[in-house]
CSV table of C-alpha atoms in Angstrom, one decimal:
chain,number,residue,atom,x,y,z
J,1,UNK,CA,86.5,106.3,70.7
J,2,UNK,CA,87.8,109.7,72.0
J,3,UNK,CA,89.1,108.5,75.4
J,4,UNK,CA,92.9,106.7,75.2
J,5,UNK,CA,94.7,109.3,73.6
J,6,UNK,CA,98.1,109.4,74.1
J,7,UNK,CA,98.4,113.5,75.3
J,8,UNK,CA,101.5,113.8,74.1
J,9,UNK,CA,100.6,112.8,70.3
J,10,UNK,CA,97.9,114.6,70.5
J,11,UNK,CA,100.2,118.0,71.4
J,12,UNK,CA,102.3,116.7,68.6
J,13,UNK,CA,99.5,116.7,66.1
J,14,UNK,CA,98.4,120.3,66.8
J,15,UNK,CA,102.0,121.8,66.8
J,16,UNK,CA,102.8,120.0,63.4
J,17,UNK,CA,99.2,121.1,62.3
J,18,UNK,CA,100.3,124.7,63.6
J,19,UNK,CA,103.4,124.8,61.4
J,20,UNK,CA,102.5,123.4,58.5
J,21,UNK,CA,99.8,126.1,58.5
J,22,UNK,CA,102.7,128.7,59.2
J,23,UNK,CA,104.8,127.6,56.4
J,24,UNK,CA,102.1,127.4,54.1
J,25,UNK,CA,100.8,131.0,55.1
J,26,UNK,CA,103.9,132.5,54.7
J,27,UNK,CA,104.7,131.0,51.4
J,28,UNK,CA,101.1,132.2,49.8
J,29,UNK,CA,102.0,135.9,51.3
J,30,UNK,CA,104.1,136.5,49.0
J,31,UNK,CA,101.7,135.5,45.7
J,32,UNK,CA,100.8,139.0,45.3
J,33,UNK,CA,104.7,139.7,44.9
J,34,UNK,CA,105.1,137.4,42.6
J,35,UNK,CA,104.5,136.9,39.2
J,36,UNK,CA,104.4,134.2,36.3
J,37,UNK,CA,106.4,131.1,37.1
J,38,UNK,CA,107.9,132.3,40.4
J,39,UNK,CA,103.7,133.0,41.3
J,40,UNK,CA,103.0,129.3,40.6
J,41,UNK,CA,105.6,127.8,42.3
J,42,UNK,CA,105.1,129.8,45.6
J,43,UNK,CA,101.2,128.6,44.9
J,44,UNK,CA,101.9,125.3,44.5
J,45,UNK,CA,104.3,125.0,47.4
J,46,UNK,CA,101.9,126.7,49.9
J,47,UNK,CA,99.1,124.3,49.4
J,48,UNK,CA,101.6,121.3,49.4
J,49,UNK,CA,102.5,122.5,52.9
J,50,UNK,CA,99.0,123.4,53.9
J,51,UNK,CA,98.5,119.8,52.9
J,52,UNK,CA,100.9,117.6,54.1
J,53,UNK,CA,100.5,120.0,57.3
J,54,UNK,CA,96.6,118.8,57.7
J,55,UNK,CA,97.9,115.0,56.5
J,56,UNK,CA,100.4,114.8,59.2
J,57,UNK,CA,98.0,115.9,61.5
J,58,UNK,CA,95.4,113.4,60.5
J,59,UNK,CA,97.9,110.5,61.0
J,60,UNK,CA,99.7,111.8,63.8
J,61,UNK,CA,96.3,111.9,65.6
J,62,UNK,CA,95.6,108.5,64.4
J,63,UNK,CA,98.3,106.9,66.0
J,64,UNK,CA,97.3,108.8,69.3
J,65,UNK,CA,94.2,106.9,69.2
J,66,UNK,CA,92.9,103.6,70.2
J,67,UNK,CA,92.5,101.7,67.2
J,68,UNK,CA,91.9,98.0,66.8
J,69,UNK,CA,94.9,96.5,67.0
J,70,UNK,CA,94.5,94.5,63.6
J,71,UNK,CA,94.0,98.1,61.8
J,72,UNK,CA,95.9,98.4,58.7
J,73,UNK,CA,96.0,101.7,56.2
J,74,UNK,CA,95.5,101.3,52.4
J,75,UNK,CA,97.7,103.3,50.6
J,76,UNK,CA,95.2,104.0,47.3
J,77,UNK,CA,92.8,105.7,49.6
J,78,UNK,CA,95.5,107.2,51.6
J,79,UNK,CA,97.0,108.8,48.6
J,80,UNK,CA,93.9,109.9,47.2
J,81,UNK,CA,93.2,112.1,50.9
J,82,UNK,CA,96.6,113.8,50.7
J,83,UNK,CA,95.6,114.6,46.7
J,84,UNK,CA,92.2,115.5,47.3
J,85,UNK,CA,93.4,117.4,50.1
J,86,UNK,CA,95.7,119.6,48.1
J,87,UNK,CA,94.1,119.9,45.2
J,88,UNK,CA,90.9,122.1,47.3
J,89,UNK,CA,93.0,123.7,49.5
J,90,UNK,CA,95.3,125.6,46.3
J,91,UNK,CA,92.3,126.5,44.8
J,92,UNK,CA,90.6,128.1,47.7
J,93,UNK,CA,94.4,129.6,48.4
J,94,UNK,CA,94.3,130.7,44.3
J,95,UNK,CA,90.4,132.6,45.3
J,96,UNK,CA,92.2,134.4,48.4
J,97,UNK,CA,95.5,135.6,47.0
J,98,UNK,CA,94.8,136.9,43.7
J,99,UNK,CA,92.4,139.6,43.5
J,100,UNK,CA,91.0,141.3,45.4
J,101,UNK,CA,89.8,140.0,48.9
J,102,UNK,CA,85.9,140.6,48.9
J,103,UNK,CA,83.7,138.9,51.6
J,104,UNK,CA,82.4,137.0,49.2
J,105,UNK,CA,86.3,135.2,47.9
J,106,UNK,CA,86.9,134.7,51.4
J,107,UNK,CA,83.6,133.0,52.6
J,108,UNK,CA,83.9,130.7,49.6
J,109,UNK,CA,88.1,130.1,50.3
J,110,UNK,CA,87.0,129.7,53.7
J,111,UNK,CA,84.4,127.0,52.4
J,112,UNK,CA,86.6,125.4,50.1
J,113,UNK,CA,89.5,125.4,52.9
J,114,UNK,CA,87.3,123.4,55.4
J,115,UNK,CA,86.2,120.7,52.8
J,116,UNK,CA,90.0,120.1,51.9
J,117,UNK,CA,90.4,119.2,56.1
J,118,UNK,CA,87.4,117.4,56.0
J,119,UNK,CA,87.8,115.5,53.1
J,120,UNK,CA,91.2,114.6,53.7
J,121,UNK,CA,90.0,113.4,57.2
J,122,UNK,CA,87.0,111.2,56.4
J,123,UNK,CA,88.5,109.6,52.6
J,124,UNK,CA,91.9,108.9,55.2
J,125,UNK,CA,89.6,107.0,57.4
J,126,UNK,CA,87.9,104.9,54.5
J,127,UNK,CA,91.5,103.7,54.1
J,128,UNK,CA,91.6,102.5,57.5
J,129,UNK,CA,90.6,98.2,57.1
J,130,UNK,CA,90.8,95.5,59.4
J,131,UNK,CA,87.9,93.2,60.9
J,132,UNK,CA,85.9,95.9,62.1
J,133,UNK,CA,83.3,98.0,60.8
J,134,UNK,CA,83.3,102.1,60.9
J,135,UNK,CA,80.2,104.0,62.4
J,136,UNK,CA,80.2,107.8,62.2
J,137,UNK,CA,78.2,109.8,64.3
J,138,UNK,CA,76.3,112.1,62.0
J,139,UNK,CA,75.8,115.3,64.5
J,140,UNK,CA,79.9,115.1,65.0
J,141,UNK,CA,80.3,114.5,61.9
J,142,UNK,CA,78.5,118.2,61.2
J,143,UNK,CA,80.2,119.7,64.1
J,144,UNK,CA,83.3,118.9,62.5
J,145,UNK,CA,82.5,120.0,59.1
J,146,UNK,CA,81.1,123.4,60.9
J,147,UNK,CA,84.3,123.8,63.2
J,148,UNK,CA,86.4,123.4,59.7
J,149,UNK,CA,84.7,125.8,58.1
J,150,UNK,CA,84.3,128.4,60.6
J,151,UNK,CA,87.8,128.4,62.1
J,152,UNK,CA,89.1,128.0,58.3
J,153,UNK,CA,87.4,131.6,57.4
J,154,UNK,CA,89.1,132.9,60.7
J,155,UNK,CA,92.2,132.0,59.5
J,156,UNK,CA,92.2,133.5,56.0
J,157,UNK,CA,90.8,136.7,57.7
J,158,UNK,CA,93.7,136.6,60.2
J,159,UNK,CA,95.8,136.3,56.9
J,160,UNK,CA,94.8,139.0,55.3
J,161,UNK,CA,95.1,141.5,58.3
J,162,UNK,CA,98.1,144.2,57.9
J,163,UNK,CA,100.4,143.5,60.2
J,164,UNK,CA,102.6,140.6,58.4
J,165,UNK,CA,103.7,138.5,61.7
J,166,UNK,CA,100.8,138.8,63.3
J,167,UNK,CA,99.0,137.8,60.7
J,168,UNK,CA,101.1,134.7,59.9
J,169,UNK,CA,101.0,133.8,63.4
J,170,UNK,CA,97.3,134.3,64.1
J,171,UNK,CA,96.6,132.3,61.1
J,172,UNK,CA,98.5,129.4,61.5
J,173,UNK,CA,97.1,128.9,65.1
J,174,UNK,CA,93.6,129.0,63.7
J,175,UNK,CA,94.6,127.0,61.1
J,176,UNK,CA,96.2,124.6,63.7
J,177,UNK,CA,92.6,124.4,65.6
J,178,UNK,CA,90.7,124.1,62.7
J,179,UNK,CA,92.5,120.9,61.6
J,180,UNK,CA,92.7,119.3,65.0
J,181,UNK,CA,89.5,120.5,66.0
J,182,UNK,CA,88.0,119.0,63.1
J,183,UNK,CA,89.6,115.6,63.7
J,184,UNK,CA,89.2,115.3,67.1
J,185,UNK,CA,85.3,116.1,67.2
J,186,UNK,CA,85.1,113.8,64.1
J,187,UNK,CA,86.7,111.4,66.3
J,188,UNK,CA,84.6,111.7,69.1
J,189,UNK,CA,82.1,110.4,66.9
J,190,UNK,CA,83.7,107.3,65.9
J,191,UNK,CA,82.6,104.0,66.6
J,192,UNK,CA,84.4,101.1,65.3
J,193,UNK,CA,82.3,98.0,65.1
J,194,UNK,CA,83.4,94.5,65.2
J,195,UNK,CA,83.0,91.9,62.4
J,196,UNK,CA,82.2,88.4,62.6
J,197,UNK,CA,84.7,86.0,60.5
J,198,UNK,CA,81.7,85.5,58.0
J,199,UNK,CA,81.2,89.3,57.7
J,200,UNK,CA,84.6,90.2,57.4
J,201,UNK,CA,84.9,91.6,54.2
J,202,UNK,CA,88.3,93.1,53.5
J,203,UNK,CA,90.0,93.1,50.4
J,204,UNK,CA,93.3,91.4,51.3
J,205,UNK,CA,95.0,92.1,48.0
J,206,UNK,CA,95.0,95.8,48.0
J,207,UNK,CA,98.3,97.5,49.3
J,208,UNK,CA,98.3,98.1,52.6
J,209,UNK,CA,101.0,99.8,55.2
J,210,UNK,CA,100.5,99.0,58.8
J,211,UNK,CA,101.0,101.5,61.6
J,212,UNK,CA,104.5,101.1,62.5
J,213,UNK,CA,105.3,102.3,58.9
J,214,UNK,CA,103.5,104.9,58.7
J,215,UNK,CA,104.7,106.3,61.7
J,216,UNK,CA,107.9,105.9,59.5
J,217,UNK,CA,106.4,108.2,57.3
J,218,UNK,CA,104.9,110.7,59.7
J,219,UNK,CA,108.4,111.5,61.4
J,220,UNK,CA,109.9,112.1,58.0
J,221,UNK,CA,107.0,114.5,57.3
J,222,UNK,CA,107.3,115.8,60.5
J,223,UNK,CA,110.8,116.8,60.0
J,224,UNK,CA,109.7,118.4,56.5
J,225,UNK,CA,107.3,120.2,58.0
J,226,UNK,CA,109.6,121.7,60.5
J,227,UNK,CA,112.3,122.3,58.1
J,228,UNK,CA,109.8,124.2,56.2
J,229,UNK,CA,108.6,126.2,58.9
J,230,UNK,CA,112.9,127.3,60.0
J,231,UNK,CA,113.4,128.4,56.2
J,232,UNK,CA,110.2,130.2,56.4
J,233,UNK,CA,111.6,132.6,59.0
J,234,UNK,CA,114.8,133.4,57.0
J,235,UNK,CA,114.2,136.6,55.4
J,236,UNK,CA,113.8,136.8,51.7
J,237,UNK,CA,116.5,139.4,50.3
J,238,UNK,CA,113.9,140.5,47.5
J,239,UNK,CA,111.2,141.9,49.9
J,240,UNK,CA,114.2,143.6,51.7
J,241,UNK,CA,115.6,145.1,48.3
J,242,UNK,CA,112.6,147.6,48.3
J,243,UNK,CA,113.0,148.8,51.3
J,244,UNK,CA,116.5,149.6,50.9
J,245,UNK,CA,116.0,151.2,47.5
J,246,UNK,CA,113.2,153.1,49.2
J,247,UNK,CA,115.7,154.9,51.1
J,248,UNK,CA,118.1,155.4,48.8
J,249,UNK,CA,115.5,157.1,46.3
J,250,UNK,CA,115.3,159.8,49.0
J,251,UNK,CA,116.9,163.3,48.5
J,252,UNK,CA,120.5,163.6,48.4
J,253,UNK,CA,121.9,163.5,51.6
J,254,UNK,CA,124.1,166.6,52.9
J,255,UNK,CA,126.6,164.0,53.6
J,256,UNK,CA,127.4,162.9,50.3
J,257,UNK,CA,127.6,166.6,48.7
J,258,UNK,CA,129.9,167.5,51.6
J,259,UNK,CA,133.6,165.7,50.4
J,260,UNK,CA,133.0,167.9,47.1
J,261,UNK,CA,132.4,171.3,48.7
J,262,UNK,CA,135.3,170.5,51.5
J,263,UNK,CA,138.1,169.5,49.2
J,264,UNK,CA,139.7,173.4,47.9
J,265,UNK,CA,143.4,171.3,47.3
J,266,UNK,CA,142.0,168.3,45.0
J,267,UNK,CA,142.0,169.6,41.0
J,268,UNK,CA,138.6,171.0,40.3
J,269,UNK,CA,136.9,168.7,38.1
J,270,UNK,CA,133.5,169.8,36.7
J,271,UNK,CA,131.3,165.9,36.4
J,272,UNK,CA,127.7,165.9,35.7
J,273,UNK,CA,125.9,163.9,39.0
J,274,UNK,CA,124.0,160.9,37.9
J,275,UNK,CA,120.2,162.0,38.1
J,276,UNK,CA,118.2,159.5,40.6
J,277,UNK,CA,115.2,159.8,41.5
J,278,UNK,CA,113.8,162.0,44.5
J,279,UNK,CA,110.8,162.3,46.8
J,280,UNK,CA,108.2,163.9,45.5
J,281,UNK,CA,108.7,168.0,45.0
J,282,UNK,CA,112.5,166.9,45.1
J,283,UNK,CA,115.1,168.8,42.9
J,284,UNK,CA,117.8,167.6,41.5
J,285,UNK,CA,115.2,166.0,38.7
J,286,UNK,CA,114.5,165.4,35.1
J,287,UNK,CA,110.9,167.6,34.2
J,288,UNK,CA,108.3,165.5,35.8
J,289,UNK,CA,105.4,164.0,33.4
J,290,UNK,CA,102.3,165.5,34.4
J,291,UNK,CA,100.5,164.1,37.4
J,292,UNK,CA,98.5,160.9,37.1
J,293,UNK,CA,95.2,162.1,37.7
J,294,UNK,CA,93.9,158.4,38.5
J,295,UNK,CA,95.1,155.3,40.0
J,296,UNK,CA,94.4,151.6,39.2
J,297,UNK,CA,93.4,149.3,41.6
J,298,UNK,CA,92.9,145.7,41.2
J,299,UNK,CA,89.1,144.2,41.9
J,300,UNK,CA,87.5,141.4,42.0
J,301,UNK,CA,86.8,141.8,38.3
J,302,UNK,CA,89.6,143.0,36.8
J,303,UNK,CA,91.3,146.8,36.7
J,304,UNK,CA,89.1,150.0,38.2
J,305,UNK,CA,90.8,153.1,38.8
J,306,UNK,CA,90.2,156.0,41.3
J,307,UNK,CA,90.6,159.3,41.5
J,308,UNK,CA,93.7,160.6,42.7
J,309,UNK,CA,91.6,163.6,44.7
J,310,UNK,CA,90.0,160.7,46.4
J,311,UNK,CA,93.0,158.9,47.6
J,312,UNK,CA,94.2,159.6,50.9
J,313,UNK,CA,97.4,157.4,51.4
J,314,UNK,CA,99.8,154.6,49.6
J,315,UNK,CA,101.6,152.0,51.0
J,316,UNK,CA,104.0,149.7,49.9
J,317,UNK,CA,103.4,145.5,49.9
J,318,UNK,CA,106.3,144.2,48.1
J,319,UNK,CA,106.6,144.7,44.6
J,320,UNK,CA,103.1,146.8,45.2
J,321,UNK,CA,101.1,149.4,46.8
J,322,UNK,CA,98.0,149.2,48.9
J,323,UNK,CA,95.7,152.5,48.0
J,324,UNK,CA,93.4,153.4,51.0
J,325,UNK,CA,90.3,156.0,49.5
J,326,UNK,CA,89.7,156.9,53.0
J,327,UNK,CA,87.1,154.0,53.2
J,328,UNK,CA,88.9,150.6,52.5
J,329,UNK,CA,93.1,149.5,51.2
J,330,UNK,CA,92.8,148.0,47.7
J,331,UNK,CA,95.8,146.6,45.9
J,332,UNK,CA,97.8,149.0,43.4
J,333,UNK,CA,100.0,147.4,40.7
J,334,UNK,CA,102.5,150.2,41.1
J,335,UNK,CA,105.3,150.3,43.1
J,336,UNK,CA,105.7,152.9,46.0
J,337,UNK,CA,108.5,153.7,43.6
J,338,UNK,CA,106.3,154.0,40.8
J,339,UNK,CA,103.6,156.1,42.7
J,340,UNK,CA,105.8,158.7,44.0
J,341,UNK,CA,106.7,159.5,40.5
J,342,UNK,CA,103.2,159.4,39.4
J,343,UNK,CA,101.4,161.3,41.9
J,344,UNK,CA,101.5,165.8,42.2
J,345,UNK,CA,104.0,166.7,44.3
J,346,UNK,CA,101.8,169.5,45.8
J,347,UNK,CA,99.3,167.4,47.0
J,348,UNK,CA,101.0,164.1,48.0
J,349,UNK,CA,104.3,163.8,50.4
J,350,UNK,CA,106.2,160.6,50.7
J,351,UNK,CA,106.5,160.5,55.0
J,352,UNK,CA,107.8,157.3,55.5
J,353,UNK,CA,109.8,154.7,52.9
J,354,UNK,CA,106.9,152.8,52.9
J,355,UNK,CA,104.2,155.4,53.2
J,356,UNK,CA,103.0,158.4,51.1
J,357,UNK,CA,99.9,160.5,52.2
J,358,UNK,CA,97.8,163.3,50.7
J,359,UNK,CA,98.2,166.6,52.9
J,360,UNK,CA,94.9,167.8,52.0
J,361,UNK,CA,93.3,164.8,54.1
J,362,UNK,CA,95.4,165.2,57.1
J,363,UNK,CA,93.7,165.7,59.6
J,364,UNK,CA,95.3,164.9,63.2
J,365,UNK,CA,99.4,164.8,63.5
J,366,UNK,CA,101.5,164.2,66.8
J,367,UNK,CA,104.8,163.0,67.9
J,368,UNK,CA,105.4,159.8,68.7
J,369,UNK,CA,109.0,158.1,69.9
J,370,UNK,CA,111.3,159.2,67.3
J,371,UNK,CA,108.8,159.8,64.5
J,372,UNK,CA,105.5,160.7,64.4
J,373,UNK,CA,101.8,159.8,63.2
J,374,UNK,CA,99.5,161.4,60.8
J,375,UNK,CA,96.0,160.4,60.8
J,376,UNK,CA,93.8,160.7,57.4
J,377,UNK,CA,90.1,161.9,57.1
J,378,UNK,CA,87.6,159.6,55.9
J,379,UNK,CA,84.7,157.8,56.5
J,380,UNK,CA,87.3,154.8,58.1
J,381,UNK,CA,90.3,157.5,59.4
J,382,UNK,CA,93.5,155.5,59.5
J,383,UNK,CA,96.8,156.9,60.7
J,384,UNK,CA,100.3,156.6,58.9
J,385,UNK,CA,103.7,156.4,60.8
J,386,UNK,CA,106.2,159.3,59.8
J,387,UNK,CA,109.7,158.3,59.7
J,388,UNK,CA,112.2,160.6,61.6
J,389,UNK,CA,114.0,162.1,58.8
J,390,UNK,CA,110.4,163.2,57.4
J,391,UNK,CA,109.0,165.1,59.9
J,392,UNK,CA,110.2,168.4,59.5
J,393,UNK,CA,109.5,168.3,55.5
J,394,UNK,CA,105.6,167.5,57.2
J,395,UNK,CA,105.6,170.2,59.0
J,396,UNK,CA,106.8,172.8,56.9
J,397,UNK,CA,103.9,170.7,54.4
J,398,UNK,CA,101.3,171.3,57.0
J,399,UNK,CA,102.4,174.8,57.8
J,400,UNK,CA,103.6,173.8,61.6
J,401,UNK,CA,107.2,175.2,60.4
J,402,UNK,CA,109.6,175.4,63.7
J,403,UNK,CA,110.5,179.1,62.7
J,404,UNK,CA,113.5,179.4,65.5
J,405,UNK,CA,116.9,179.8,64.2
J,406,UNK,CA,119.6,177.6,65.0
């Protein structure tokens, strides 16, 4: 029954399929930042979105198929897909985004993922009646399951990658292929078989929506969907207000101080300057607490902590930090804020608003455009971007001091 697809639908049900996975993604990105109600919302919304994403996409696919034209959809089963559906995919979003990411939490998200898609798929079709009978193929009907699976664990590894919109995008694409793919080779297998008036055996009584409505239904989620998708690319002002307080929490700049020194005919007025806080080494400070001499990091089960010797950089993610020890990133319930404060100023510089690194483990530094990188030692080297401003507090750090007077 794959042949007399309308091409057009079919685009249709991937881009929708494509989106919903986008808007979805993006919502469950920011779980981590989150945290008691706000983190079960943003939850509950991504895998509503994942869900009515791989529901569309089911449903737009159906009508771009050739079904008998006596077909009619019962709504029970219908319902029961889409909550099925949504119920498997939040928990296998729950398993990725809280805790830490192991192979083993993704594998199993990535397992869980693919039998939300396939068991939305296959309990939608048992809601598909008329006088006919339905024959599935079993060796598509395995493809498909492996195609949901496999492309499924793609996507969540895709998600949890660094980079945020590449991630989001790479995602949602394989997100997009794992839901069409898995419909259309489970289509491909599909077979529906006539009935004779004496074997027809549908229940007449049961609610029932025929296609034109539910194409009804299918536009409106379309245009959910795509409204979803437009919010999700407005930026949210809280995952900006770090960033900006990150640069304020720098060191004093020359150009504030200036209008006091340069002002000899305004009445002196002695005022005490409101204490902020600095980059690490900064002046200008309350007397720091003694260095931290560990850091927590969140596993798989529960809080561990590491030493701070063994730490070679931070990096803010939201609310958070990621930790790298020099072989893997793992999640730090501090803020970049927070870790600056904690960490020795001799050993750790903060070289970007977003970045900190431990001098001791530098061990390759160039220029590059109007900042520069640092690379860290380790067993997995990684390198850490150095914001403009920072690089001649880096140097002077690393003893590569420009000694030439102005």
């Amino acid at each position: 029954m794959f042949e007399g697809h309308d091409p057009y639908l079919v685009a249709l049900s991937v881009a929708i399929a494509i989106l919903g996975g986008y808007t979805g993604f993006a919502l469950a990105a920011r779980v981590r930042g989150a945290s008691g109600v706000t983190r079960r919302v943003l939850l509950a919304g991504a895998a509503a979105f994942l869900a009515v994403g791989i529901w569309t996409m089911h449903f737009v696919g159906m009508l771009a198929a050739s079904i008998p034209a006596d077909a009619v959809y019962l709504v029970l089963p219908t319902m029961i897909s889409f909550l099925i559906c949504a119920l498997v995919v939040g928990i296998s979003l729950f398993f990725v985004s809280i805790g830490e990411p192991s192979l083993r939490r993704v594998i199993s998200s990535a397992v869980l993922l693919g039998a939300g898609i396939v068991s939305m798929h296959y309990v939608g079709m048992h809601g598909l009646a008329g006088n006919f009978a339905i024959a599935h193929d079993l060796p598509m009907v395995l493809l498909s399951i492996l195609i949901a699976i496999v492309t499924a664990y793609g996507g969540l590894r895709a998600f949890l990658a660094r980079q945020d919109g590449i991630r989001l995008i790479a995602s949602s694409i394989a997100f997009g292929i794992a839901v069409s793919g898995m419909h259309y080779t489970a289509m491909y297998g599909v077979n529906f078989v006539p009935l004779t008036a004496a074997a027809h055996h549908h229940d007449g009584s049961g609610l029932a929506a025929s296609p034109q409505i539910l194409s009804v239904v299918v536009a409106v989620l379309c245009f959910v969907i795509a409204a979803g998708f437009l919010l999700s690319l407005v930026p949210d002002p809280r995952r900006q207000t770090p960033a900006a307080t990150a640069e304020v929490e720098g060191l004093v700049s020359p150009a504030a101080v200036a209008p006091a020194v340069a002002a000899p005919s305004a009445p002196i007025t002695v005022t005490s300057p409101r204490l902020m806080p600095g980059p690490l080494g900064g002046i200008g400070q309350p007397p720091r607490p003694a260095p931290a001499p560990r850091l927590p990091v969140e596993g798989a089960n529960g809080t561990h902590f590491i030493d701070a010797a063994d730490v070679r950089s931070v990096r803010a993610d939201a609310h958070y930090t990621r930790v790298h020890d020099g072989t893997r990133e793992r999640m730090c319930p501090w803020s970049i804020s927070q870790a600056e404060a904690q960490l020795d100023p001799g050993l750790f510089v903060r070289v970007h608003r977003s970045h900190i690194v431990a001098i001791p483990h530098v061990s390759f530094v160039r220029k590059e455009g109007d900042g520069a990188v640092i690379e860290l030692d380790g067993p997995a080297p990684h390198r850490v971007p150095v914001s403009r401003a920072k690089i001649a507090e880096v140097k002077a750090r690393l003893g590569l001091a420009n000694r030439r007077q102005a």
